[in-house]
PDB file of C-alpha atoms in Angstrom:
ATOM      1  CA  UNK A 668       1.820  -3.791 -16.139  1.00 50.00           C
ATOM      2  CA  UNK A 669      -1.511  -4.904 -17.634  1.00 52.00           C
ATOM      3  CA  UNK A 670      -4.289  -2.293 -17.998  1.00 50.00           C
ATOM      4  CA  UNK A 671      -6.780  -4.519 -16.169  1.00 53.00           C
ATOM      5  CA  UNK A 672      -4.454  -4.645 -13.175  1.00 55.00           C
ATOM      6  CA  UNK A 673      -4.941  -0.929 -12.524  1.00 58.00           C
ATOM      7  CA  UNK A 674      -8.704  -0.881 -13.204  1.00 67.00           C
ATOM      8  CA  UNK A 675     -11.274  -1.418 -10.463  1.00 68.00           C
ATOM      9  CA  UNK A 676     -13.545  -3.497 -12.680  1.00 69.00           C
ATOM     10  CA  UNK A 677     -16.779  -4.387 -10.873  1.00 77.00           C
ATOM     11  CA  UNK A 678     -15.389  -3.706  -7.402  1.00 78.00           C
ATOM     12  CA  UNK A 679     -16.208  -0.674  -5.258  1.00 79.00           C
ATOM     13  CA  UNK A 680     -12.582   0.018  -4.297  1.00 78.00           C
ATOM     14  CA  UNK A 681      -9.070  -1.029  -5.291  1.00 79.00           C
ATOM     15  CA  UNK A 682      -8.474  -2.587  -1.894  1.00 82.00           C
ATOM     16  CA  UNK A 683     -11.555  -4.801  -2.330  1.00 82.00           C
ATOM     17  CA  UNK A 684     -10.321  -5.794  -5.782  1.00 82.00           C
ATOM     18  CA  UNK A 685      -6.898  -6.707  -4.411  1.00 81.00           C
ATOM     19  CA  UNK A 686      -8.498  -8.811  -1.658  1.00 84.00           C
ATOM     20  CA  UNK A 687     -10.416 -10.864  -4.217  1.00 87.00           C
ATOM     21  CA  UNK A 688      -7.274 -11.291  -6.328  1.00 83.00           C
ATOM     22  CA  UNK A 689      -5.570 -13.174  -3.491  1.00 83.00           C
ATOM     23  CA  UNK A 690      -5.894 -16.717  -4.914  1.00 86.00           C
ATOM     24  CA  UNK A 691      -4.370 -15.676  -8.239  1.00 85.00           C
ATOM     25  CA  UNK A 692      -1.729 -13.610  -6.495  1.00 81.00           C
ATOM     26  CA  UNK A 693      -0.691 -16.570  -4.315  1.00 84.00           C
ATOM     27  CA  UNK A 694      -0.484 -18.854  -7.347  1.00 85.00           C
ATOM     28  CA  UNK A 695       1.640 -16.353  -9.312  1.00 82.00           C
ATOM     29  CA  UNK A 696       3.988 -15.881  -6.378  1.00 83.00           C
ATOM     30  CA  UNK A 697       4.649 -19.623  -6.055  1.00 87.00           C
ATOM     31  CA  UNK A 698       4.891 -20.352  -9.773  1.00 85.00           C
ATOM     32  CA  UNK A 699       8.363 -21.503 -10.807  1.00 86.00           C
ATOM     33  CA  UNK A 700       9.571 -21.596  -7.211  1.00 90.00           C
ATOM     34  CA  UNK A 701       7.870 -24.620  -5.683  1.00 91.00           C
ATOM     35  CA  UNK A 702       7.715 -27.964  -7.443  1.00 91.00           C
ATOM     36  CA  UNK A 703       4.903 -29.895  -5.774  1.00 92.00           C
ATOM     37  CA  UNK A 704       5.789 -33.076  -7.672  1.00 92.00           C
ATOM     38  CA  UNK A 705       9.257 -33.306  -6.136  1.00 92.00           C
ATOM     39  CA  UNK A 706       8.576 -31.256  -2.964  1.00 92.00           C
ATOM     40  CA  UNK A 707      11.471 -28.928  -3.720  1.00 91.00           C
ATOM     41  CA  UNK A 708      11.859 -25.150  -3.490  1.00 92.00           C
ATOM     42  CA  UNK A 709      14.206 -22.993  -5.535  1.00 90.00           C
ATOM     43  CA  UNK A 710      14.715 -19.273  -4.961  1.00 91.00           C
ATOM     44  CA  UNK A 711      16.996 -18.141  -7.771  1.00 89.00           C
ATOM     45  CA  UNK A 712      17.838 -14.861  -6.051  1.00 89.00           C
ATOM     46  CA  UNK A 713      19.239 -16.653  -2.979  1.00 92.00           C
ATOM     47  CA  UNK A 714      20.711 -19.911  -4.323  1.00 89.00           C
ATOM     48  CA  UNK A 715      24.189 -18.485  -4.996  1.00 92.00           C
ATOM     49  CA  UNK A 716      24.479 -17.408  -1.353  1.00 93.00           C
ATOM     50  CA  UNK A 717      22.909 -20.491   0.219  1.00 91.00           C
ATOM     51  CA  UNK A 718      26.146 -21.909   1.637  1.00 91.00           C
ATOM     52  CA  UNK A 719      27.013 -18.591   3.261  1.00 93.00           C
ATOM     53  CA  UNK A 720      23.508 -18.284   4.711  1.00 93.00           C
ATOM     54  CA  UNK A 721      23.702 -21.810   6.191  1.00 91.00           C
ATOM     55  CA  UNK A 722      26.954 -20.868   7.972  1.00 92.00           C
ATOM     56  CA  UNK A 723      25.541 -17.697   9.537  1.00 94.00           C
ATOM     57  CA  UNK A 724      25.174 -17.139  13.282  1.00 93.00           C
ATOM     58  CA  UNK A 725      21.707 -15.553  13.228  1.00 95.00           C
ATOM     59  CA  UNK A 726      19.064 -14.064  10.949  1.00 96.00           C
ATOM     60  CA  UNK A 727      17.934 -10.468  11.375  1.00 97.00           C
ATOM     61  CA  UNK A 728      14.662  -9.464   9.685  1.00 95.00           C
ATOM     62  CA  UNK A 729      14.044  -5.724   9.395  1.00 95.00           C
ATOM     63  CA  UNK A 730      11.012  -3.766   8.227  1.00 92.00           C
ATOM     64  CA  UNK A 731       8.504  -1.038   9.109  1.00 91.00           C
ATOM     65  CA  UNK A 732       4.751  -1.118   9.678  1.00 88.00           C
ATOM     66  CA  UNK A 733       3.059  -3.884   7.709  1.00 86.00           C
ATOM     67  CA  UNK A 734       6.444  -5.277   6.671  1.00 87.00           C
ATOM     68  CA  UNK A 735       7.437  -5.560  10.343  1.00 91.00           C
ATOM     69  CA  UNK A 736       4.217  -7.464  11.042  1.00 91.00           C
ATOM     70  CA  UNK A 737       5.053  -9.848   8.194  1.00 88.00           C
ATOM     71  CA  UNK A 738       8.386 -10.519   9.881  1.00 90.00           C
ATOM     72  CA  UNK A 739       6.660 -11.192  13.228  1.00 92.00           C
ATOM     73  CA  UNK A 740       4.297 -13.602  11.454  1.00 90.00           C
ATOM     74  CA  UNK A 741       7.121 -15.653   9.966  1.00 89.00           C
ATOM     75  CA  UNK A 742       9.648 -15.642  12.816  1.00 92.00           C
ATOM     76  CA  UNK A 743       8.299 -18.874  14.334  1.00 91.00           C
ATOM     77  CA  UNK A 744       8.403 -20.899  11.131  1.00 91.00           C
ATOM     78  CA  UNK A 745      11.838 -19.514  10.253  1.00 92.00           C
ATOM     79  CA  UNK A 746      13.267 -20.576  13.611  1.00 93.00           C
ATOM     80  CA  UNK A 747      11.648 -24.007  13.256  1.00 93.00           C
ATOM     81  CA  UNK A 748      12.970 -24.730   9.759  1.00 93.00           C
ATOM     82  CA  UNK A 749      16.393 -23.046   9.886  1.00 92.00           C
ATOM     83  CA  UNK A 750      17.195 -23.879  13.527  1.00 91.00           C
ATOM     84  CA  UNK A 751      18.800 -20.448  13.760  1.00 93.00           C
ATOM     85  CA  UNK A 752      17.995 -17.573  16.137  1.00 95.00           C
ATOM     86  CA  UNK A 753      15.812 -15.018  14.348  1.00 96.00           C
ATOM     87  CA  UNK A 754      15.673 -11.364  15.405  1.00 96.00           C
ATOM     88  CA  UNK A 755      12.754  -9.267  14.151  1.00 96.00           C
ATOM     89  CA  UNK A 756      13.473  -5.540  14.206  1.00 96.00           C
ATOM     90  CA  UNK A 757      11.529  -2.355  13.545  1.00 95.00           C
ATOM     91  CA  UNK A 758      13.871  -0.426  11.257  1.00 95.00           C
ATOM     92  CA  UNK A 759      13.622   2.916  13.070  1.00 94.00           C
ATOM     93  CA  UNK A 760      14.270   1.355  16.500  1.00 96.00           C
ATOM     94  CA  UNK A 761      17.049  -0.799  15.044  1.00 96.00           C
ATOM     95  CA  UNK A 762      18.841   2.363  13.912  1.00 95.00           C
ATOM     96  CA  UNK A 763      18.205   4.319  17.113  1.00 95.00           C
ATOM     97  CA  UNK A 764      19.829   1.565  19.198  1.00 95.00           C
ATOM     98  CA  UNK A 765      22.919   1.234  17.002  1.00 91.00           C
ATOM     99  CA  UNK A 766      22.247  -2.523  17.152  1.00 94.00           C
ATOM    100  CA  UNK A 767      25.403  -4.679  16.981  1.00 95.00           C
ATOM    101  CA  UNK A 768      25.640  -6.471  13.634  1.00 97.00           C
ATOM    102  CA  UNK A 769      28.425  -8.913  12.738  1.00 96.00           C
ATOM    103  CA  UNK A 770      29.915 -10.271   9.528  1.00 95.00           C
ATOM    104  CA  UNK A 771      28.434 -13.721  10.117  1.00 95.00           C
ATOM    105  CA  UNK A 772      24.888 -12.322  10.392  1.00 97.00           C
ATOM    106  CA  UNK A 773      22.402 -12.424   7.510  1.00 97.00           C
ATOM    107  CA  UNK A 774      20.064  -9.428   7.362  1.00 97.00           C
ATOM    108  CA  UNK A 775      16.760  -9.477   5.446  1.00 95.00           C
ATOM    109  CA  UNK A 776      14.969  -6.263   4.508  1.00 94.00           C
ATOM    110  CA  UNK A 777      11.267  -6.161   3.657  1.00 89.00           C
ATOM    111  CA  UNK A 778       9.545  -3.612   1.439  1.00 77.00           C
ATOM    112  CA  UNK A 779      10.586  -0.030   0.857  1.00 68.00           C
ATOM    113  CA  UNK A 780      10.810   2.732   3.450  1.00 81.00           C
ATOM    114  CA  UNK A 781      13.429   5.338   4.272  1.00 87.00           C
ATOM    115  CA  UNK A 782      14.249   3.745   7.645  1.00 92.00           C
ATOM    116  CA  UNK A 783      14.526   0.271   6.124  1.00 93.00           C
ATOM    117  CA  UNK A 784      16.881   1.571   3.447  1.00 94.00           C
ATOM    118  CA  UNK A 785      19.043   3.313   6.073  1.00 95.00           C
ATOM    119  CA  UNK A 786      19.117   0.087   8.122  1.00 96.00           C
ATOM    120  CA  UNK A 787      20.249  -1.789   5.002  1.00 96.00           C
ATOM    121  CA  UNK A 788      23.177   0.584   4.506  1.00 96.00           C
ATOM    122  CA  UNK A 789      24.066   0.337   8.191  1.00 97.00           C
ATOM    123  CA  UNK A 790      24.216  -3.479   7.997  1.00 97.00           C
ATOM    124  CA  UNK A 791      26.277  -3.385   4.797  1.00 96.00           C
ATOM    125  CA  UNK A 792      28.788  -1.123   6.554  1.00 96.00           C
ATOM    126  CA  UNK A 793      29.091  -3.774   9.281  1.00 96.00           C
ATOM    127  CA  UNK A 794      29.955  -6.431   6.690  1.00 96.00           C
ATOM    128  CA  UNK A 795      26.787  -8.546   7.026  1.00 97.00           C
ATOM    129  CA  UNK A 796      25.215 -10.370   4.079  1.00 97.00           C
ATOM    130  CA  UNK A 797      22.071  -8.477   3.044  1.00 97.00           C
ATOM    131  CA  UNK A 798      18.962  -9.802   1.275  1.00 95.00           C
ATOM    132  CA  UNK A 799      15.847  -7.980   0.113  1.00 93.00           C
ATOM    133  CA  UNK A 800      12.203  -9.046  -0.068  1.00 89.00           C
ATOM    134  CA  UNK A 801      10.393  -6.609  -2.335  1.00 84.00           C
ATOM    135  CA  UNK A 802       7.555  -6.369  -4.817  1.00 79.00           C
ATOM    136  CA  UNK A 803       9.217  -3.706  -6.965  1.00 76.00           C
ATOM    137  CA  UNK A 804      11.818  -4.634  -9.552  1.00 80.00           C
ATOM    138  CA  UNK A 805      14.619  -2.064  -9.588  1.00 81.00           C
ATOM    139  CA  UNK A 806      13.772  -0.575  -6.172  1.00 85.00           C
ATOM    140  CA  UNK A 807      16.553   0.788  -3.980  1.00 90.00           C
ATOM    141  CA  UNK A 808      16.464  -2.272  -1.738  1.00 91.00           C
ATOM    142  CA  UNK A 809      16.637  -4.713  -4.652  1.00 90.00           C
ATOM    143  CA  UNK A 810      19.592  -2.774  -6.119  1.00 92.00           C
ATOM    144  CA  UNK A 811      21.606  -2.382  -2.921  1.00 94.00           C
ATOM    145  CA  UNK A 812      21.209  -5.821  -1.319  1.00 95.00           C
ATOM    146  CA  UNK A 813      23.532  -8.732  -2.081  1.00 96.00           C
ATOM    147  CA  UNK A 814      20.638 -11.036  -2.995  1.00 94.00           C
ATOM    148  CA  UNK A 815      16.896 -11.313  -2.572  1.00 91.00           C
ATOM    149  CA  UNK A 816      13.441 -12.363  -3.728  1.00 89.00           C
ATOM    150  CA  UNK A 817      10.924 -10.489  -5.834  1.00 85.00           C
ATOM    151  CA  UNK A 818       7.482 -11.530  -4.583  1.00 81.00           C
ATOM    152  CA  UNK A 819       5.610 -10.886  -7.854  1.00 71.00           C
ATOM    153  CA  UNK A 820       2.360  -9.972  -6.045  1.00 66.00           C
ATOM    154  CA  UNK A 821       1.119  -7.497  -8.645  1.00 59.00           C
ATOM    155  CA  UNK A 822       0.639  -3.718  -8.503  1.00 57.00           C
ATOM    156  CA  UNK A 823      -0.472  -1.968  -5.315  1.00 57.00           C
ATOM    157  CA  UNK A 824      -3.153   0.662  -5.967  1.00 53.00           C
ATOM    158  CA  UNK A 825      -5.007   0.842  -2.647  1.00 52.00           C
ATOM    159  CA  UNK A 826      -3.920   3.485  -0.143  1.00 50.00           C
ATOM    160  CA  UNK A 827      -3.273   1.006   2.671  1.00 56.00           C
ATOM    161  CA  UNK A 828      -0.256  -1.251   2.176  1.00 51.00           C
ATOM    162  CA  UNK A 829      -1.471  -4.423   0.485  1.00 47.00           C
ATOM    163  CA  UNK A 830       1.689  -6.413  -0.232  1.00 44.00           C
ATOM    164  CA  UNK A 831       3.849  -7.275   2.746  1.00 45.00           C
ATOM    165  CA  UNK A 832       1.532  -8.990   5.202  1.00 47.00           C
ATOM    166  CA  UNK A 833       0.270 -12.509   4.654  1.00 43.00           C
ATOM    167  CA  UNK A 834      -3.152 -12.884   6.199  1.00 38.00           C
ATOM    168  CA  UNK A 835      -4.888  -9.607   6.903  1.00 36.00           C
ATOM    169  CA  UNK A 836      -3.618  -7.711   3.913  1.00 42.00           C
ATOM    170  CA  UNK A 837      -5.198  -7.405   0.524  1.00 39.00           C
ATOM    171  CA  UNK A 838      -2.232  -9.080  -1.177  1.00 42.00           C
ATOM    172  CA  UNK A 839      -2.020 -12.365   0.675  1.00 37.00           C
ATOM    173  CA  UNK A 840       1.276 -13.815  -0.652  1.00 39.00           C
ATOM    174  CA  UNK A 841       3.661 -11.002  -0.132  1.00 48.00           C
ATOM    175  CA  UNK A 842       6.374 -11.530   2.375  1.00 54.00           C
ATOM    176  CA  UNK A 843       5.154 -14.585   4.266  1.00 70.00           C
ATOM    177  CA  UNK A 844       5.690 -16.980   1.401  1.00 73.00           C
ATOM    178  CA  UNK A 845       9.317 -16.071   0.616  1.00 81.00           C
ATOM    179  CA  UNK A 846      10.149 -16.710   4.290  1.00 80.00           C
ATOM    180  CA  UNK A 847       8.395 -20.076   4.189  1.00 86.00           C
ATOM    181  CA  UNK A 848      10.175 -20.977   0.955  1.00 89.00           C
ATOM    182  CA  UNK A 849      13.497 -19.844   2.380  1.00 91.00           C
ATOM    183  CA  UNK A 850      13.014 -22.086   5.422  1.00 92.00           C
ATOM    184  CA  UNK A 851      11.982 -24.996   3.186  1.00 93.00           C
ATOM    185  CA  UNK A 852      15.023 -24.514   0.965  1.00 93.00           C
ATOM    186  CA  UNK A 853      17.411 -24.343   3.941  1.00 92.00           C
ATOM    187  CA  UNK A 854      15.943 -27.479   5.552  1.00 92.00           C
ATOM    188  CA  UNK A 855      15.822 -29.603   2.393  1.00 91.00           C
ATOM    189  CA  UNK A 856      18.723 -31.851   3.480  1.00 88.00           C
ATOM    190  CA  UNK A 857      17.662 -32.229   7.137  1.00 89.00           C
ATOM    191  CA  UNK A 858      16.102 -35.632   7.691  1.00 90.00           C
ATOM    192  CA  UNK A 859      14.534 -34.711  11.046  1.00 90.00           C
ATOM    193  CA  UNK A 860      12.514 -31.905   9.414  1.00 90.00           C
ATOM    194  CA  UNK A 861      11.211 -33.796   6.376  1.00 92.00           C
ATOM    195  CA  UNK A 862       7.777 -34.567   7.841  1.00 93.00           C
ATOM    196  CA  UNK A 863       7.241 -30.934   8.783  1.00 93.00           C
ATOM    197  CA  UNK A 864       8.485 -29.767   5.365  1.00 93.00           C
ATOM    198  CA  UNK A 865       5.960 -31.970   3.584  1.00 94.00           C
ATOM    199  CA  UNK A 866       3.148 -30.645   5.785  1.00 94.00           C
ATOM    200  CA  UNK A 867       4.047 -27.048   4.901  1.00 93.00           C
ATOM    201  CA  UNK A 868       4.434 -27.765   1.171  1.00 93.00           C
ATOM    202  CA  UNK A 869       1.030 -29.490   1.098  1.00 94.00           C
ATOM    203  CA  UNK A 870      -0.457 -26.480   2.907  1.00 92.00           C
ATOM    204  CA  UNK A 871       0.991 -24.159   0.270  1.00 91.00           C
ATOM    205  CA  UNK A 872      -0.405 -26.353  -2.516  1.00 93.00           C
ATOM    206  CA  UNK A 873      -4.005 -26.059  -1.303  1.00 93.00           C
ATOM    207  CA  UNK A 874      -3.702 -22.452  -0.138  1.00 91.00           C
ATOM    208  CA  UNK A 875      -5.310 -20.742  -3.185  1.00 91.00           C
ATOM    209  CA  UNK A 876      -8.426 -22.910  -2.818  1.00 93.00           C
ATOM    210  CA  UNK A 877      -8.619 -22.236   0.919  1.00 93.00           C
ATOM    211  CA  UNK A 878      -8.467 -18.490   0.266  1.00 90.00           C
ATOM    212  CA  UNK A 879     -11.340 -18.844  -2.207  1.00 93.00           C
ATOM    213  CA  UNK A 880     -13.375 -20.507   0.548  1.00 94.00           C
ATOM    214  CA  UNK A 881     -12.693 -17.617   2.903  1.00 92.00           C
ATOM    215  CA  UNK A 882     -13.733 -15.086   0.250  1.00 92.00           C
ATOM    216  CA  UNK A 883     -17.155 -16.747   0.024  1.00 93.00           C
ATOM    217  CA  UNK A 884     -17.744 -15.398   3.569  1.00 94.00           C
ATOM    218  CA  UNK A 885     -17.722 -11.835   2.255  1.00 90.00           C
ATOM    219  CA  UNK A 886     -21.389 -11.263   3.150  1.00 91.00           C
ATOM    220  CA  UNK A 887     -20.981 -12.515   6.720  1.00 94.00           C
ATOM    221  CA  UNK A 888     -17.875 -10.384   7.222  1.00 91.00           C
ATOM    222  CA  UNK A 889     -19.782  -7.346   5.940  1.00 91.00           C
ATOM    223  CA  UNK A 890     -22.564  -8.042   8.475  1.00 94.00           C
ATOM    224  CA  UNK A 891     -20.028  -8.115  11.327  1.00 93.00           C
ATOM    225  CA  UNK A 892     -18.485  -4.859  10.081  1.00 91.00           C
ATOM    226  CA  UNK A 893     -21.941  -3.226  10.040  1.00 92.00           C
ATOM    227  CA  UNK A 894     -22.322  -4.116  13.734  1.00 92.00           C
ATOM    228  CA  UNK A 895     -18.905  -2.794  14.744  1.00 91.00           C
ATOM    229  CA  UNK A 896     -18.263   0.309  12.669  1.00 87.00           C
ATOM    230  CA  UNK A 897     -19.816   2.758  15.144  1.00 88.00           C
ATOM    231  CA  UNK A 898     -17.832   1.474  18.118  1.00 91.00           C
ATOM    232  CA  UNK A 899     -15.220   3.749  19.667  1.00 92.00           C
ATOM    233  CA  UNK A 900     -12.511   1.131  20.078  1.00 94.00           C
ATOM    234  CA  UNK A 901     -11.705  -2.381  18.913  1.00 94.00           C
ATOM    235  CA  UNK A 902      -9.176  -4.740  20.518  1.00 95.00           C
ATOM    236  CA  UNK A 903      -7.835  -7.663  18.472  1.00 95.00           C
ATOM    237  CA  UNK A 904      -6.309 -10.502  20.515  1.00 95.00           C
ATOM    238  CA  UNK A 905      -4.370 -13.632  19.614  1.00 94.00           C
ATOM    239  CA  UNK A 906      -1.167 -15.576  20.206  1.00 92.00           C
ATOM    240  CA  UNK A 907       1.364 -17.633  18.279  1.00 89.00           C
ATOM    241  CA  UNK A 908       1.072 -17.179  14.526  1.00 86.00           C
ATOM    242  CA  UNK A 909      -2.109 -15.162  15.079  1.00 91.00           C
ATOM    243  CA  UNK A 910      -0.385 -12.373  17.011  1.00 93.00           C
ATOM    244  CA  UNK A 911       0.967 -10.788  13.831  1.00 92.00           C
ATOM    245  CA  UNK A 912      -2.520 -11.001  12.330  1.00 91.00           C
ATOM    246  CA  UNK A 913      -3.819  -9.071  15.353  1.00 94.00           C
ATOM    247  CA  UNK A 914      -1.201  -6.353  14.875  1.00 94.00           C
ATOM    248  CA  UNK A 915      -1.888  -6.057  11.177  1.00 91.00           C
ATOM    249  CA  UNK A 916      -5.660  -6.229  11.578  1.00 92.00           C
ATOM    250  CA  UNK A 917      -5.570  -3.407  14.123  1.00 94.00           C
ATOM    251  CA  UNK A 918      -3.334  -1.345  11.836  1.00 92.00           C
ATOM    252  CA  UNK A 919      -5.703  -1.780   8.894  1.00 90.00           C
ATOM    253  CA  UNK A 920      -8.704  -0.823  11.029  1.00 92.00           C
ATOM    254  CA  UNK A 921      -6.926   2.378  12.082  1.00 92.00           C
ATOM    255  CA  UNK A 922      -5.801   3.182   8.538  1.00 88.00           C
ATOM    256  CA  UNK A 923      -9.138   2.592   6.856  1.00 88.00           C
ATOM    257  CA  UNK A 924     -11.759   3.526   9.491  1.00 89.00           C
ATOM    258  CA  UNK A 925      -9.841   5.877  11.838  1.00 90.00           C
ATOM    259  CA  UNK A 926     -11.260   3.865  14.744  1.00 93.00           C
ATOM    260  CA  UNK A 927      -8.955   3.264  17.705  1.00 95.00           C
ATOM    261  CA  UNK A 928      -7.712  -0.329  17.562  1.00 96.00           C
ATOM    262  CA  UNK A 929      -4.898  -2.318  19.169  1.00 95.00           C
ATOM    263  CA  UNK A 930      -3.442  -5.753  18.508  1.00 95.00           C
ATOM    264  CA  UNK A 931      -2.793  -7.538  21.802  1.00 95.00           C
ATOM    265  CA  UNK A 932      -0.757 -10.676  22.545  1.00 94.00           C
ATOM    266  CA  UNK A 933      -3.068 -13.040  24.408  1.00 91.00           C
ATOM    267  CA  UNK A 934      -1.800 -15.193  27.249  1.00 82.00           C
ATOM    268  CA  UNK A 935      -0.599 -14.690  30.806  1.00 69.00           C
TER     269      UNK A 935
END
């Protein structure tokens, strides 16, 4: 770990620093995994199990809190690219229900919490293939899973979780990108999905620059926050890919400001 990574520098808080490190963090996460010249994706931690994953009956993605929201955010693109049913589970509820898990299931575990670790051991006992998505080399999840991906998003200093969620969190790359890469890697030999794959890969290529554009709106965002911070409650609404952003945005508002906030799925 570099000394400058754990210093605030010219920023007022670690969370602010991590927000402005997003473009670099995204670039580091993709480096060595996506080749934009050949439009190919390689995840070394999963490649040895790729055939088994392609034969599975369903994907189960398990996490808690921000990690759960990351799974909600990526469910749609996973289903689109893998053409497999994808279950997204809150680890504590998953355990309470004694959810049926089968040997031809593939279970992914995001981040590091006691409930997620217990869910991992439960799935291993059922004979399912297990994979971890974590930012910590040598963590319990990375040691106990059969395979996985290290997201390489850098150290997390801020109190609020800043790694797992893709859009509202301070560490943008985190768990969204490994899911996108996984879907791209699975669909590489499917002719009907090639156009969509190229669209996603091009989106990933320009992503760091797009994040830099968003960060230039810092002053405007601060002005909106100054108008809202004395309110008693804040509702965040959206649908589709944006629903997970609503959930995570509301969680961050509660964690940082102690204001009541809820993420709501828009639509009838």
